[in-house]
Amino acid sequence: MINIYGYISTLIEIYTYMIIAYVLLSWLPAARDSFIGEILGKLVEPYLSIFRRFIPPIGGMIDISPIVALIAIRFVGEGIVAVLQMVFR
């Protein structure tokens, strides 16, 4: 059962790094049009769009939705692990 906790934690960590990489690519003009940028966009943008619907950019330019998304994915991941630990004890 410990393996499941490890898998969940690893998947959440990988997705967290993908979000961070996608945000960093947004600082480079041509990076999002690259092969890696397009793949990351297809994988990360559906998740980020949920938060962008409710959190408008600050000053019209600064998007804080990835920060909230990262906090949310960590919170949900820890919650899933805690529930699984309670169920399978």
Short mmCIF file of N, CA and C in Angstrom, two decimals:
data_model
loop_
_atom_site.label_atom_id
_atom_site.label_comp_id
_atom_site.label_asym_id
_atom_site.label_seq_id
_atom_site.Cartn_x
_atom_site.Cartn_y
_atom_site.Cartn_z
N MET A 1 0.82 -1.20 0.00
CA MET A 1 0.00 0.00 0.00
C MET A 1 0.86 1.26 0.00
N ILE A 2 2.08 1.16 0.53
CA ILE A 2 2.97 2.31 0.55
C ILE A 2 3.33 2.73 -0.86
N ASN A 3 3.37 1.79 -1.79
CA ASN A 3 3.69 2.12 -3.17
C ASN A 3 2.68 3.06 -3.78
N ILE A 4 1.41 2.91 -3.45
CA ILE A 4 0.37 3.79 -3.99
C ILE A 4 0.60 5.21 -3.52
N TYR A 5 0.97 5.39 -2.27
CA TYR A 5 1.24 6.74 -1.76
C TYR A 5 2.42 7.36 -2.52
N GLY A 6 3.42 6.55 -2.76
CA GLY A 6 4.58 7.02 -3.50
C GLY A 6 4.24 7.40 -4.93
N TYR A 7 3.39 6.59 -5.57
CA TYR A 7 2.99 6.89 -6.94
C TYR A 7 2.20 8.19 -7.02
N ILE A 8 1.28 8.36 -6.09
CA ILE A 8 0.48 9.58 -6.08
C ILE A 8 1.37 10.80 -5.84
N SER A 9 2.25 10.70 -4.89
CA SER A 9 3.16 11.82 -4.60
C SER A 9 4.06 12.12 -5.80
N THR A 10 4.55 11.08 -6.46
CA THR A 10 5.41 11.28 -7.62
C THR A 10 4.65 11.92 -8.77
N LEU A 11 3.43 11.47 -9.02
CA LEU A 11 2.63 12.06 -10.10
C LEU A 11 2.34 13.54 -9.83
N ILE A 12 2.02 13.85 -8.60
CA ILE A 12 1.74 15.25 -8.25
C ILE A 12 3.00 16.09 -8.38
N GLU A 13 4.13 15.54 -7.99
CA GLU A 13 5.39 16.27 -8.11
C GLU A 13 5.74 16.51 -9.59
N ILE A 14 5.56 15.50 -10.42
CA ILE A 14 5.83 15.66 -11.86
C ILE A 14 4.92 16.71 -12.46
N TYR A 15 3.64 16.68 -12.12
CA TYR A 15 2.70 17.66 -12.67
C TYR A 15 3.02 19.06 -12.16
N THR A 16 3.49 19.16 -10.93
CA THR A 16 3.91 20.45 -10.38
C THR A 16 5.07 21.02 -11.20
N TYR A 17 6.05 20.17 -11.50
CA TYR A 17 7.18 20.63 -12.31
C TYR A 17 6.74 21.00 -13.72
N MET A 18 5.76 20.30 -14.24
CA MET A 18 5.25 20.65 -15.56
C MET A 18 4.60 22.04 -15.55
N ILE A 19 3.85 22.34 -14.51
CA ILE A 19 3.23 23.67 -14.40
C ILE A 19 4.31 24.74 -14.29
N ILE A 20 5.32 24.50 -13.47
CA ILE A 20 6.39 25.47 -13.31
C ILE A 20 7.12 25.68 -14.63
N ALA A 21 7.41 24.61 -15.35
CA ALA A 21 8.09 24.73 -16.64
C ALA A 21 7.23 25.51 -17.63
N TYR A 22 5.93 25.26 -17.62
CA TYR A 22 5.02 25.96 -18.53
C TYR A 22 4.99 27.46 -18.22
N VAL A 23 4.98 27.80 -16.95
CA VAL A 23 5.00 29.21 -16.56
C VAL A 23 6.31 29.87 -16.97
N LEU A 24 7.42 29.18 -16.76
CA LEU A 24 8.71 29.72 -17.16
C LEU A 24 8.81 29.89 -18.67
N LEU A 25 8.21 28.98 -19.43
CA LEU A 25 8.21 29.10 -20.88
C LEU A 25 7.42 30.32 -21.35
N SER A 26 6.48 30.77 -20.53
CA SER A 26 5.68 31.94 -20.92
C SER A 26 6.52 33.21 -20.93
N TRP A 27 7.67 33.19 -20.28
CA TRP A 27 8.54 34.37 -20.27
C TRP A 27 9.35 34.49 -21.55
N LEU A 28 9.46 33.40 -22.30
CA LEU A 28 10.21 33.41 -23.55
C LEU A 28 9.22 33.42 -24.71
N PRO A 29 9.31 34.40 -25.58
CA PRO A 29 8.28 34.57 -26.62
C PRO A 29 8.06 33.35 -27.53
N ALA A 30 9.12 32.73 -28.00
CA ALA A 30 8.95 31.64 -28.95
C ALA A 30 8.91 30.27 -28.30
N ALA A 31 9.09 30.21 -27.01
CA ALA A 31 9.19 28.92 -26.33
C ALA A 31 7.87 28.15 -26.32
N ARG A 32 6.76 28.84 -26.20
CA ARG A 32 5.47 28.13 -26.18
C ARG A 32 5.11 27.55 -27.54
N ASP A 33 5.72 28.05 -28.59
CA ASP A 33 5.46 27.52 -29.92
C ASP A 33 6.34 26.33 -30.25
N SER A 34 7.28 26.01 -29.38
CA SER A 34 8.16 24.86 -29.60
C SER A 34 7.38 23.57 -29.32
N PHE A 35 8.01 22.47 -29.68
CA PHE A 35 7.38 21.16 -29.48
C PHE A 35 7.08 20.91 -28.00
N ILE A 36 8.04 21.18 -27.15
CA ILE A 36 7.86 20.97 -25.71
C ILE A 36 6.81 21.92 -25.15
N GLY A 37 6.82 23.16 -25.62
CA GLY A 37 5.83 24.14 -25.17
C GLY A 37 4.41 23.73 -25.52
N GLU A 38 4.25 23.17 -26.72
CA GLU A 38 2.91 22.72 -27.13
C GLU A 38 2.45 21.52 -26.32
N ILE A 39 3.35 20.60 -26.05
CA ILE A 39 2.97 19.42 -25.24
C ILE A 39 2.60 19.85 -23.82
N LEU A 40 3.43 20.70 -23.23
CA LEU A 40 3.12 21.18 -21.88
C LEU A 40 1.80 21.96 -21.87
N GLY A 41 1.55 22.74 -22.91
CA GLY A 41 0.30 23.48 -22.99
C GLY A 41 -0.91 22.57 -23.02
N LYS A 42 -0.81 21.48 -23.78
CA LYS A 42 -1.93 20.54 -23.87
C LYS A 42 -2.17 19.81 -22.55
N LEU A 43 -1.11 19.60 -21.79
CA LEU A 43 -1.26 18.87 -20.53
C LEU A 43 -1.61 19.77 -19.35
N VAL A 44 -1.13 21.01 -19.36
CA VAL A 44 -1.27 21.88 -18.19
C VAL A 44 -2.41 22.89 -18.35
N GLU A 45 -2.63 23.36 -19.54
CA GLU A 45 -3.61 24.44 -19.75
C GLU A 45 -5.04 24.07 -19.31
N PRO A 46 -5.52 22.84 -19.53
CA PRO A 46 -6.88 22.53 -19.03
C PRO A 46 -7.01 22.71 -17.51
N TYR A 47 -5.97 22.34 -16.77
CA TYR A 47 -6.00 22.51 -15.32
C TYR A 47 -5.92 23.98 -14.94
N LEU A 48 -5.03 24.72 -15.58
CA LEU A 48 -4.88 26.14 -15.26
C LEU A 48 -6.10 26.96 -15.66
N SER A 49 -6.79 26.55 -16.71
CA SER A 49 -7.96 27.31 -17.17
C SER A 49 -9.07 27.33 -16.13
N ILE A 50 -9.14 26.30 -15.31
CA ILE A 50 -10.13 26.28 -14.23
C ILE A 50 -9.91 27.47 -13.30
N PHE A 51 -8.66 27.72 -12.95
CA PHE A 51 -8.34 28.81 -12.03
C PHE A 51 -8.39 30.16 -12.72
N ARG A 52 -8.08 30.21 -14.00
CA ARG A 52 -8.10 31.48 -14.73
C ARG A 52 -9.52 32.01 -14.90
N ARG A 53 -10.51 31.13 -14.84
CA ARG A 53 -11.90 31.59 -14.92
C ARG A 53 -12.29 32.43 -13.71
N PHE A 54 -11.70 32.12 -12.56
CA PHE A 54 -12.10 32.77 -11.31
C PHE A 54 -11.10 33.82 -10.82
N ILE A 55 -9.86 33.75 -11.29
CA ILE A 55 -8.83 34.67 -10.80
C ILE A 55 -8.36 35.54 -11.97
N PRO A 56 -8.78 36.80 -11.99
CA PRO A 56 -8.34 37.67 -13.08
C PRO A 56 -6.88 38.07 -12.90
N PRO A 57 -6.20 38.40 -14.00
CA PRO A 57 -4.81 38.86 -13.88
C PRO A 57 -4.73 40.18 -13.11
N ILE A 58 -3.69 40.34 -12.32
CA ILE A 58 -3.48 41.56 -11.56
C ILE A 58 -2.88 42.61 -12.49
N GLY A 59 -3.50 43.76 -12.55
CA GLY A 59 -3.00 44.82 -13.41
C GLY A 59 -3.10 44.49 -14.88
N GLY A 60 -3.88 43.47 -15.21
CA GLY A 60 -4.04 43.07 -16.60
C GLY A 60 -2.91 42.24 -17.16
N MET A 61 -1.82 42.06 -16.41
CA MET A 61 -0.68 41.33 -16.95
C MET A 61 -0.17 40.20 -16.07
N ILE A 62 -0.24 40.34 -14.77
CA ILE A 62 0.34 39.35 -13.86
C ILE A 62 -0.71 38.30 -13.52
N ASP A 63 -0.45 37.08 -13.96
CA ASP A 63 -1.37 35.97 -13.76
C ASP A 63 -0.92 35.17 -12.54
N ILE A 64 -1.72 35.20 -11.48
CA ILE A 64 -1.37 34.45 -10.27
C ILE A 64 -2.09 33.11 -10.19
N SER A 65 -2.86 32.78 -11.22
CA SER A 65 -3.59 31.51 -11.19
C SER A 65 -2.67 30.29 -11.11
N PRO A 66 -1.47 30.28 -11.72
CA PRO A 66 -0.60 29.11 -11.53
C PRO A 66 -0.17 28.91 -10.08
N ILE A 67 0.00 29.99 -9.34
CA ILE A 67 0.38 29.86 -7.93
C ILE A 67 -0.75 29.19 -7.15
N VAL A 68 -1.97 29.64 -7.39
CA VAL A 68 -3.13 29.05 -6.73
C VAL A 68 -3.30 27.60 -7.17
N ALA A 69 -3.06 27.32 -8.45
CA ALA A 69 -3.16 25.96 -8.96
C ALA A 69 -2.14 25.04 -8.30
N LEU A 70 -0.93 25.52 -8.10
CA LEU A 70 0.09 24.71 -7.44
C LEU A 70 -0.28 24.43 -5.98
N ILE A 71 -0.80 25.42 -5.30
CA ILE A 71 -1.24 25.22 -3.92
C ILE A 71 -2.38 24.21 -3.87
N ALA A 72 -3.31 24.34 -4.81
CA ALA A 72 -4.47 23.44 -4.84
C ALA A 72 -4.06 22.00 -5.12
N ILE A 73 -3.14 21.80 -6.07
CA ILE A 73 -2.75 20.42 -6.40
C ILE A 73 -2.00 19.77 -5.25
N ARG A 74 -1.21 20.54 -4.52
CA ARG A 74 -0.54 20.00 -3.33
C ARG A 74 -1.55 19.64 -2.25
N PHE A 75 -2.51 20.53 -2.04
CA PHE A 75 -3.54 20.32 -1.03
C PHE A 75 -4.36 19.07 -1.35
N VAL A 76 -4.79 18.95 -2.60
CA VAL A 76 -5.59 17.79 -3.01
C VAL A 76 -4.77 16.51 -2.93
N GLY A 77 -3.52 16.58 -3.34
CA GLY A 77 -2.66 15.40 -3.27
C GLY A 77 -2.46 14.91 -1.86
N GLU A 78 -2.20 15.83 -0.95
CA GLU A 78 -2.04 15.44 0.45
C GLU A 78 -3.36 14.90 1.01
N GLY A 79 -4.47 15.46 0.58
CA GLY A 79 -5.77 14.96 1.03
C GLY A 79 -6.05 13.55 0.54
N ILE A 80 -5.70 13.28 -0.71
CA ILE A 80 -5.89 11.93 -1.25
C ILE A 80 -5.05 10.92 -0.48
N VAL A 81 -3.80 11.26 -0.23
CA VAL A 81 -2.92 10.36 0.52
C VAL A 81 -3.46 10.14 1.93
N ALA A 82 -3.94 11.19 2.58
CA ALA A 82 -4.47 11.06 3.94
C ALA A 82 -5.71 10.17 3.96
N VAL A 83 -6.60 10.36 2.98
CA VAL A 83 -7.81 9.51 2.93
C VAL A 83 -7.44 8.06 2.68
N LEU A 84 -6.51 7.82 1.76
CA LEU A 84 -6.09 6.44 1.50
C LEU A 84 -5.45 5.81 2.72
N GLN A 85 -4.69 6.57 3.47
CA GLN A 85 -4.09 6.03 4.68
C GLN A 85 -5.14 5.68 5.72
N MET A 86 -6.18 6.50 5.80
CA MET A 86 -7.26 6.20 6.77
C MET A 86 -8.05 4.97 6.34
N VAL A 87 -8.30 4.84 5.04
CA VAL A 87 -9.12 3.73 4.56
C VAL A 87 -8.38 2.39 4.67
N PHE A 88 -7.09 2.40 4.35
CA PHE A 88 -6.35 1.14 4.29
C PHE A 88 -5.52 0.84 5.52
N ARG A 89 -5.85 1.40 6.65
CA ARG A 89 -5.15 1.07 7.89
C ARG A 89 -5.67 -0.18 8.48
#
